[in-house]
Each structure stands twice: as C-alpha cells, then as structure tokens.
C-alpha positions as a LaTeX table, in Angstrom:
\begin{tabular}{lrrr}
\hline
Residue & $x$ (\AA) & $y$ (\AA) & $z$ (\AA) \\
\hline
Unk1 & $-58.70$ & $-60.22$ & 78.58 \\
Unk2 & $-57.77$ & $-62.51$ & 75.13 \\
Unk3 & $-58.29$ & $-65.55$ & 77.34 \\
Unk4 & $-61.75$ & $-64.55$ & 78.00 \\
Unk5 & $-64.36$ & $-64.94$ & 74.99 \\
Unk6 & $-61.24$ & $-65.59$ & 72.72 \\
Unk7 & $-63.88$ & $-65.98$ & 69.28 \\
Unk8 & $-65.76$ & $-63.20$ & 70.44 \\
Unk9 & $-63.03$ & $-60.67$ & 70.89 \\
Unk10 & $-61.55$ & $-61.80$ & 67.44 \\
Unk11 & $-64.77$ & $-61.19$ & 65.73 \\
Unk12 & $-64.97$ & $-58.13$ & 67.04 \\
Unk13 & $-61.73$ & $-57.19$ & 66.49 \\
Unk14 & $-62.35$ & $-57.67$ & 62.30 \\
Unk15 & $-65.59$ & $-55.65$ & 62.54 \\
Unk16 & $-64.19$ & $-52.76$ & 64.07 \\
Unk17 & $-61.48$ & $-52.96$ & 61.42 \\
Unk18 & $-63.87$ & $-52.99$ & 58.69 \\
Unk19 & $-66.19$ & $-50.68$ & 59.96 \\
Unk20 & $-62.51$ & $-48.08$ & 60.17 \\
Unk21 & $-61.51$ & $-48.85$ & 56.90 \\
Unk22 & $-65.53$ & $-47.76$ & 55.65 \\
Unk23 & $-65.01$ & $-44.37$ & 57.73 \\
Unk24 & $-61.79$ & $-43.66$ & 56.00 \\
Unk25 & $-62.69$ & $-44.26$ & 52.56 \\
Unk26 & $-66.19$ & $-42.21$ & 52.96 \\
Unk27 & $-64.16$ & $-39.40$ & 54.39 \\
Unk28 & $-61.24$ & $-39.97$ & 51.49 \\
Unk29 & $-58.49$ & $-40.43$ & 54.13 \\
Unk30 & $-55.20$ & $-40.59$ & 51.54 \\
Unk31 & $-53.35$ & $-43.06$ & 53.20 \\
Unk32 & $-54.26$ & $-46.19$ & 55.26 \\
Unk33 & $-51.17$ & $-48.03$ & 56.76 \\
Unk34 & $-52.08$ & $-51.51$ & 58.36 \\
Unk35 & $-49.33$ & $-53.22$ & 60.83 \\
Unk36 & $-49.79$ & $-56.57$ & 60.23 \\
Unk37 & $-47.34$ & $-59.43$ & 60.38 \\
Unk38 & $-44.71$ & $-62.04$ & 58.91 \\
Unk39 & $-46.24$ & $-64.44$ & 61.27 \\
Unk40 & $-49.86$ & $-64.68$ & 58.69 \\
Unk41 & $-47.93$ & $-66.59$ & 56.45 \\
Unk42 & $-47.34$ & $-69.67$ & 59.25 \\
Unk43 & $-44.09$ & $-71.25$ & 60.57 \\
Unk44 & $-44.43$ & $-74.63$ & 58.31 \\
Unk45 & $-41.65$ & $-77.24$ & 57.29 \\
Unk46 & $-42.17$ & $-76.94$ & 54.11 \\
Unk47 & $-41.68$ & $-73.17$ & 53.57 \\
Unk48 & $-39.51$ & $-71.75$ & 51.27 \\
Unk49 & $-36.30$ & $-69.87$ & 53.49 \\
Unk50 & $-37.21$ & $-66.80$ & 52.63 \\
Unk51 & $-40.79$ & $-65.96$ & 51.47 \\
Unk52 & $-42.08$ & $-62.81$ & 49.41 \\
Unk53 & $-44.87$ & $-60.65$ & 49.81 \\
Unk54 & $-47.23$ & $-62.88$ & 47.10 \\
Unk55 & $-46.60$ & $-66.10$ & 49.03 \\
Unk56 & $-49.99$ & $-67.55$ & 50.55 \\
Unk57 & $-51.17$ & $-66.57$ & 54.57 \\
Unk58 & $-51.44$ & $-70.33$ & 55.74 \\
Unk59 & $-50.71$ & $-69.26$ & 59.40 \\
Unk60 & $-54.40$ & $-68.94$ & 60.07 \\
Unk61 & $-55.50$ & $-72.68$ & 60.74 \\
Unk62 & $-53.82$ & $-73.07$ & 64.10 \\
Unk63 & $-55.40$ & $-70.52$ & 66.37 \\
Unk64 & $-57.78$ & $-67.77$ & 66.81 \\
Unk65 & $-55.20$ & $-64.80$ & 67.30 \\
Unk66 & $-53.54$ & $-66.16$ & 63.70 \\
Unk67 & $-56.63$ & $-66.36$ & 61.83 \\
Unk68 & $-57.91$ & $-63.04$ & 63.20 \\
Unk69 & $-54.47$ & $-61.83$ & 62.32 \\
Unk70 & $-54.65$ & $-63.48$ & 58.64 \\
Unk71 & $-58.35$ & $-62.23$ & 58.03 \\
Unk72 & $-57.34$ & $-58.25$ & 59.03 \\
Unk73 & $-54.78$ & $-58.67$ & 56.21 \\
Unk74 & $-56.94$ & $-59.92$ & 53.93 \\
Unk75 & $-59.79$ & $-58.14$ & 54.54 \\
Unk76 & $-57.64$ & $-55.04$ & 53.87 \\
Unk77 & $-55.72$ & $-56.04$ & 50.50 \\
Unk78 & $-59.36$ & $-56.33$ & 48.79 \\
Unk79 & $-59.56$ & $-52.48$ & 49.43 \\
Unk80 & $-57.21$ & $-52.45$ & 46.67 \\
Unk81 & $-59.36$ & $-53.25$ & 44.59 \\
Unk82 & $-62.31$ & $-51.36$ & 46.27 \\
Unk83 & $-60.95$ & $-48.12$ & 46.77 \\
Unk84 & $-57.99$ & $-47.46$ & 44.40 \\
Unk85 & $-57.54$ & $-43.77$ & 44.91 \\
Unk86 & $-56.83$ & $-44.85$ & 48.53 \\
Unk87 & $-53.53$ & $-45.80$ & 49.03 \\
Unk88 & $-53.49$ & $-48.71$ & 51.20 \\
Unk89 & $-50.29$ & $-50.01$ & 52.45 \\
Unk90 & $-49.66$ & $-53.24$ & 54.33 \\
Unk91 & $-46.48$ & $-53.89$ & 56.53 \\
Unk92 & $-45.48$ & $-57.61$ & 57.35 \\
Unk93 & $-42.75$ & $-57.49$ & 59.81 \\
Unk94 & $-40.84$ & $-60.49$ & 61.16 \\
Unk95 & $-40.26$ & $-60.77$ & 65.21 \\
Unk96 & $-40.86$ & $-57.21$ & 66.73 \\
Unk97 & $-38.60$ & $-57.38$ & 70.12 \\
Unk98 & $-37.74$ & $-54.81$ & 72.33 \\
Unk99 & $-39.63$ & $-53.12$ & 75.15 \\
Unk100 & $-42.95$ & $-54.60$ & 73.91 \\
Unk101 & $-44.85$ & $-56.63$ & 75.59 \\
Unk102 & $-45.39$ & $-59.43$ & 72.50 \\
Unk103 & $-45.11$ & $-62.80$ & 72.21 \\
Unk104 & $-41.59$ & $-63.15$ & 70.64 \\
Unk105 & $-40.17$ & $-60.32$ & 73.16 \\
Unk106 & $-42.24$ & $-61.98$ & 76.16 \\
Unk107 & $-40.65$ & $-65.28$ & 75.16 \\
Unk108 & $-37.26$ & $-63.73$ & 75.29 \\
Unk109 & $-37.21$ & $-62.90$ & 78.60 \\
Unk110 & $-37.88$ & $-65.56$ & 80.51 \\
Unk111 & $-35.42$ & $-66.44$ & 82.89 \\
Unk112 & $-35.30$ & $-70.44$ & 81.70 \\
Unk113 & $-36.43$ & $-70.24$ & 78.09 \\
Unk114 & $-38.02$ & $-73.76$ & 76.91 \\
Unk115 & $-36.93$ & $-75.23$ & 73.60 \\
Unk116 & $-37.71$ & $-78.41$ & 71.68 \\
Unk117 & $-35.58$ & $-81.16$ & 71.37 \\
Unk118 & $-34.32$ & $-81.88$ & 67.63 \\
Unk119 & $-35.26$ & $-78.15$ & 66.35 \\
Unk120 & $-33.13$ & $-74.78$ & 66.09 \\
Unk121 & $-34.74$ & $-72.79$ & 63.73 \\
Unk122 & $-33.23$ & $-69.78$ & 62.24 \\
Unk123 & $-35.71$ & $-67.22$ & 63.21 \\
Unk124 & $-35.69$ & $-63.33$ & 61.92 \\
Unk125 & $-36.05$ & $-60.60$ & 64.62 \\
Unk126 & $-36.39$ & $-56.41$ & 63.98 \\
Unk127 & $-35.97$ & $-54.02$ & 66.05 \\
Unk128 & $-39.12$ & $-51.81$ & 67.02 \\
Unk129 & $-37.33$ & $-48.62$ & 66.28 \\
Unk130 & $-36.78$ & $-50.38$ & 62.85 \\
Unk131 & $-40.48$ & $-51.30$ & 62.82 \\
Unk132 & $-41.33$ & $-47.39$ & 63.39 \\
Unk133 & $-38.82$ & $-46.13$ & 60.59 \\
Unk134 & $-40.51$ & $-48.73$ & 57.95 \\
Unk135 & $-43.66$ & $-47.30$ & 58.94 \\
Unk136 & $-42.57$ & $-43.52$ & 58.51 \\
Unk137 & $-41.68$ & $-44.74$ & 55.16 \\
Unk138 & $-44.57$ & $-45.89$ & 54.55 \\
Unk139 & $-46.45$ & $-42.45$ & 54.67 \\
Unk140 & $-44.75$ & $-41.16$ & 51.77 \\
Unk141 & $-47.05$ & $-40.00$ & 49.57 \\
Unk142 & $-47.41$ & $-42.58$ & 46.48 \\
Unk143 & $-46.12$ & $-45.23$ & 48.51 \\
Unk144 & $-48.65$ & $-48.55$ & 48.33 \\
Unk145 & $-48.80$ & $-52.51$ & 48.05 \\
Unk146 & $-47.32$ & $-54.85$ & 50.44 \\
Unk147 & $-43.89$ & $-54.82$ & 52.31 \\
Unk148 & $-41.97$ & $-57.55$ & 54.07 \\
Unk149 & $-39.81$ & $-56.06$ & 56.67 \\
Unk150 & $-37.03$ & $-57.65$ & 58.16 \\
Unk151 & $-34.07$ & $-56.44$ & 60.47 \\
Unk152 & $-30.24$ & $-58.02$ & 60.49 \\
Unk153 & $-29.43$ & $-61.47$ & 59.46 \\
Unk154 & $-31.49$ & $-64.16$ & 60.90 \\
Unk155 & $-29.70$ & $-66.79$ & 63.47 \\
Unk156 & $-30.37$ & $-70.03$ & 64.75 \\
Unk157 & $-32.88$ & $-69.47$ & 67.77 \\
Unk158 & $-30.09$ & $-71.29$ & 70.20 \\
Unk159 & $-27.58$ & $-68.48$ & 69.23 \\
Unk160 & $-30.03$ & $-65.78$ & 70.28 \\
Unk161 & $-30.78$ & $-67.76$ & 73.55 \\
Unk162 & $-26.43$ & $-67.56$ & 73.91 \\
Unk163 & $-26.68$ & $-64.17$ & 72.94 \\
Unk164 & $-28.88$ & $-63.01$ & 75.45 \\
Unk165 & $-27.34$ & $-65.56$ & 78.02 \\
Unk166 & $-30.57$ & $-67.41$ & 78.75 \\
Unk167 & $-30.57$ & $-70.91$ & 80.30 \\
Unk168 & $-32.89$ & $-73.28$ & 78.44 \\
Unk169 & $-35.03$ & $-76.08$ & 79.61 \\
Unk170 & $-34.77$ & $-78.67$ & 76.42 \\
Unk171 & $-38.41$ & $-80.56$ & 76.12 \\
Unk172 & $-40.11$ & $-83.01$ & 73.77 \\
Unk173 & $-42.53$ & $-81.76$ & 71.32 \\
Unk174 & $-45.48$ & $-83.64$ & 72.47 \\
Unk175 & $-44.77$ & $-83.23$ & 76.28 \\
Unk176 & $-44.66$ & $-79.14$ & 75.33 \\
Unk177 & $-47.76$ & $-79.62$ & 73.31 \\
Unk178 & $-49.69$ & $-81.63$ & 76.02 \\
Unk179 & $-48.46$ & $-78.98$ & 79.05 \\
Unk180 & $-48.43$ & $-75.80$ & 77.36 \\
Unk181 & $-52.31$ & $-76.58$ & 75.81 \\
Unk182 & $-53.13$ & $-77.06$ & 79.88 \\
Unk183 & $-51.51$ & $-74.25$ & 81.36 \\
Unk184 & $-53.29$ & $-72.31$ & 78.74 \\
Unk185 & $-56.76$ & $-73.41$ & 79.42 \\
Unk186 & $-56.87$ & $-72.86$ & 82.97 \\
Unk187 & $-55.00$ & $-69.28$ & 82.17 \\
Unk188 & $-51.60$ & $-70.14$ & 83.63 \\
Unk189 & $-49.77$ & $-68.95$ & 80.73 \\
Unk190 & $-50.36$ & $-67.16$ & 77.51 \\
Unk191 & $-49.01$ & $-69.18$ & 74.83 \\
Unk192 & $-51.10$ & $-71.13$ & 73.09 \\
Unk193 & $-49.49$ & $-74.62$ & 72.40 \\
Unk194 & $-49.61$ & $-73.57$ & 68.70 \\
Unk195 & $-46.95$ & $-71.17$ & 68.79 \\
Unk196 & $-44.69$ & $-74.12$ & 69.64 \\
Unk197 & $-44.74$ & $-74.21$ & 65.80 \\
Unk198 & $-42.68$ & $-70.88$ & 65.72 \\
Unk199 & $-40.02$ & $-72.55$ & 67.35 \\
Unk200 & $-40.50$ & $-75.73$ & 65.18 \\
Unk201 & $-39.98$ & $-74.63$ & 61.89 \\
Unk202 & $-39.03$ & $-71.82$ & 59.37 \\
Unk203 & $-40.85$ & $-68.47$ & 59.18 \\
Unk204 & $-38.47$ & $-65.82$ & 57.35 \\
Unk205 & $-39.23$ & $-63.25$ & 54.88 \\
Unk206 & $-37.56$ & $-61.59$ & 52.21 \\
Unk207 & $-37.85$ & $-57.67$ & 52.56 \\
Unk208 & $-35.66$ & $-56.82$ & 49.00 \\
Unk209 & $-39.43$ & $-55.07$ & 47.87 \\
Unk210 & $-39.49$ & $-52.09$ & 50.96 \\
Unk211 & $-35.26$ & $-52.05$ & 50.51 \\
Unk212 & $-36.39$ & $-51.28$ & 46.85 \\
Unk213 & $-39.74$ & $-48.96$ & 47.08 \\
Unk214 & $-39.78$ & $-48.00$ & 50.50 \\
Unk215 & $-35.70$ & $-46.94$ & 50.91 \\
Unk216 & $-35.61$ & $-49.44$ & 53.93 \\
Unk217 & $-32.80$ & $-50.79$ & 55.72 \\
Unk218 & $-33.13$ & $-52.02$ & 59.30 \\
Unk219 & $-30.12$ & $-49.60$ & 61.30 \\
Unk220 & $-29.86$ & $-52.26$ & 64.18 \\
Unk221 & $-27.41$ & $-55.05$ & 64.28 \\
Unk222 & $-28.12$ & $-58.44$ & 66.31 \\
Unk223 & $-26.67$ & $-57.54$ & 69.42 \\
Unk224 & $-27.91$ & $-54.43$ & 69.49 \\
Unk225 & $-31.69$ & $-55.84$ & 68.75 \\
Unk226 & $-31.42$ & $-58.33$ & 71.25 \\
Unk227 & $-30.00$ & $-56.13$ & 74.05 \\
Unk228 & $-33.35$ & $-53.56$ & 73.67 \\
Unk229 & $-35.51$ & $-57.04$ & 74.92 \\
Unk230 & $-33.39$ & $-56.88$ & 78.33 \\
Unk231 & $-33.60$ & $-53.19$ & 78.80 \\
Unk232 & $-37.30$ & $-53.58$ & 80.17 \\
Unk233 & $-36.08$ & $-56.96$ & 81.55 \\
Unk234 & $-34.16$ & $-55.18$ & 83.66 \\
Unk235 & $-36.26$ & $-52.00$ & 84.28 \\
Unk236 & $-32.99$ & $-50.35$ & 82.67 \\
Unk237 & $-33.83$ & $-46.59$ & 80.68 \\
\hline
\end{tabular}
C-alpha cells in the first residue's frame, strides 16, 4: 500500500533499482530500457512550453512518489557514464491514459472532475499503445540516450474535460490544497495535494529527438486517446 510507509517503500523502491541495474551490467545485458516520466521535470510557472530532454528534473521537491521518480532517472543516466558498452535508454513520456490505472487516467474518470479556479493548463496526453510502440523502438539495437515522448497536440485541460463530457466542480486553490492534503492523510483519496500543481501550471515536452532517432510518431489522435480512458470506465472491451 503507497499510503503505508510512503519513505520506506520509496527507498526501497531505488535500491531494488540499483541493485537490477548491478545484475545487468555484471551479466552484460545489451540493452536496459527505463520507463520513466515527463512528470520528473515538475509542472512549474515558469517552464519553458515545451521542454527538451537536457532541461533540469525539478519535479522532485514536492512529494515522495516525484522524488523517488526523479532519483530512478538519475540514478540511471550516471550508468552512462559507468557502463558505456551498455546501452541504456531512458523514456520520458507525457500523460499515459487509457486502461491504466494512473494518476492522470484515474483523474479522468471521475464522474465530477475538480478544477481550479483561474487555471486551464494545456496539458499533453499519449496514448499507452503509443507508449508501447516508443518502447519497441527503443530496443533497436544502437538505440541510446534520452527520449521525450509525446502523443497528438496538447489542449487546454477544460477541452479534454468537454471532450470526454465530464462535469467539473470549479474550486479555489487553497481550499483544494487544504481538503485534498486531509483526505489524503487519513487515506480517503490518493492524490497528494501536490499534484494540484499538474493542473496549475505547464508541464509539456518536446519529443522532435525520438521523432528523429527513434522513428516515432504517436498513431493516436485526441479523440481517439481520450476515448481509450472511458473504455475501462465503462467496463467496455
């Protein structure tokens, strides 16, 4: 349970990565392929619109799951360095949605989605089919570095919310902040109130690099990314 011993379970989390990462370079595994996320670098106000692979992870000072999240992907670009004839790839992809069961797809479904009053930020979604082709892609032999990868054009969060015909429940930041940071504590929900942030402010990526090395293009349009998070809304096949 990630409410239960949160630090703990992060820690543990990075050793077991570390101690993987050992095994495969002592037994010269070729190719190591780490899922990690657009969501190190931090939603922030002052972020660029679109950020590239060699801007900084600052998404790590709000909570544990970002910081774990932030230290995996660092941890694993020193292996570079470490173990060159390994070839170590790193994926970064914006929202994953679909029939996961992650934040931004969780989020997504509910039946009254909240929002906060003054902010519509244009937020980047990919489809996890798209997700799974980038990673195929990212087996080909001589393939390594870092890839941002994104899916269709990004919208304005209240045009997904239309899109997907949600009702919304408009609230002030620091009412959210104050109710969400309960709920969490006593287990009633799992959002931390920091991930209000990713509905605050910008956190888009530019994916020209795995368009460029990787042959990527996401196949999925808007519609059709959005409609995958209400197929398992729906218990639809």
């Amino acid at each position: 349970d990630p409410q239960n011993r949160r630090s703990q379970t992060q820690s543990e989390n990075l050793k077991t990565f570390q101690h993987l990462l050992e095994i495969a370079i002592e037994f010269q595994i070729p190719k190591i392929v780490l899922l990690s996320s657009a969501n190190a670098y931090g939603p922030r106000p002052e972020n660029a619109q679109f950020l590239k692979e060699t801007a900084p992870l600052l998404g790590s000072g709000r909570f544990s799951e970002m910081r774990a999240l932030v230290e995996l992907d660092l941890y694993a670009q020193s292996q570079f360095w470490r173990s060159p004839e390994t070839e170590l790839v790193i994926l970064r992809p914006a929202n994953i949605v679909g029939t996961v069961h992650n934040a931004p797809s969780n989020f997504l479904r509910l039946a009254r989605v909240p929002t906060l009053m003054g902010f519509d930020p244009m937020l980047q979604v990919v489809h996890q089919d798209d997700v799974v082709q980038a990673l195929e892609r990212a087996l080909t032999p001589g393939i390594r570095g870092i890839f941002n990868i994104a899916g269709p054009p990004p919208a304005p969060l209240s045009e997904i919310l239309h899109r997907l015909k949600r009702a919304t429940l408009p609230i002030p930041y620091t009412l959210a902040k104050g109710g969400l940071g309960s709920l969490f504590k006593v287990g009633l929900t799992k959002f931390p109130a920091a991930e209000l942030d990713f509905i605050r402010f910008v956190c888009m990526v530019d994916d020209s690099h795995a368009r460029a090395k990787l042959d990527y293009e996401p196949v999925f349009g808007l519609s059709e990314t959005l409609r995958e998070v209400d197929r398992l809304r729906w218990g639809s096949s």
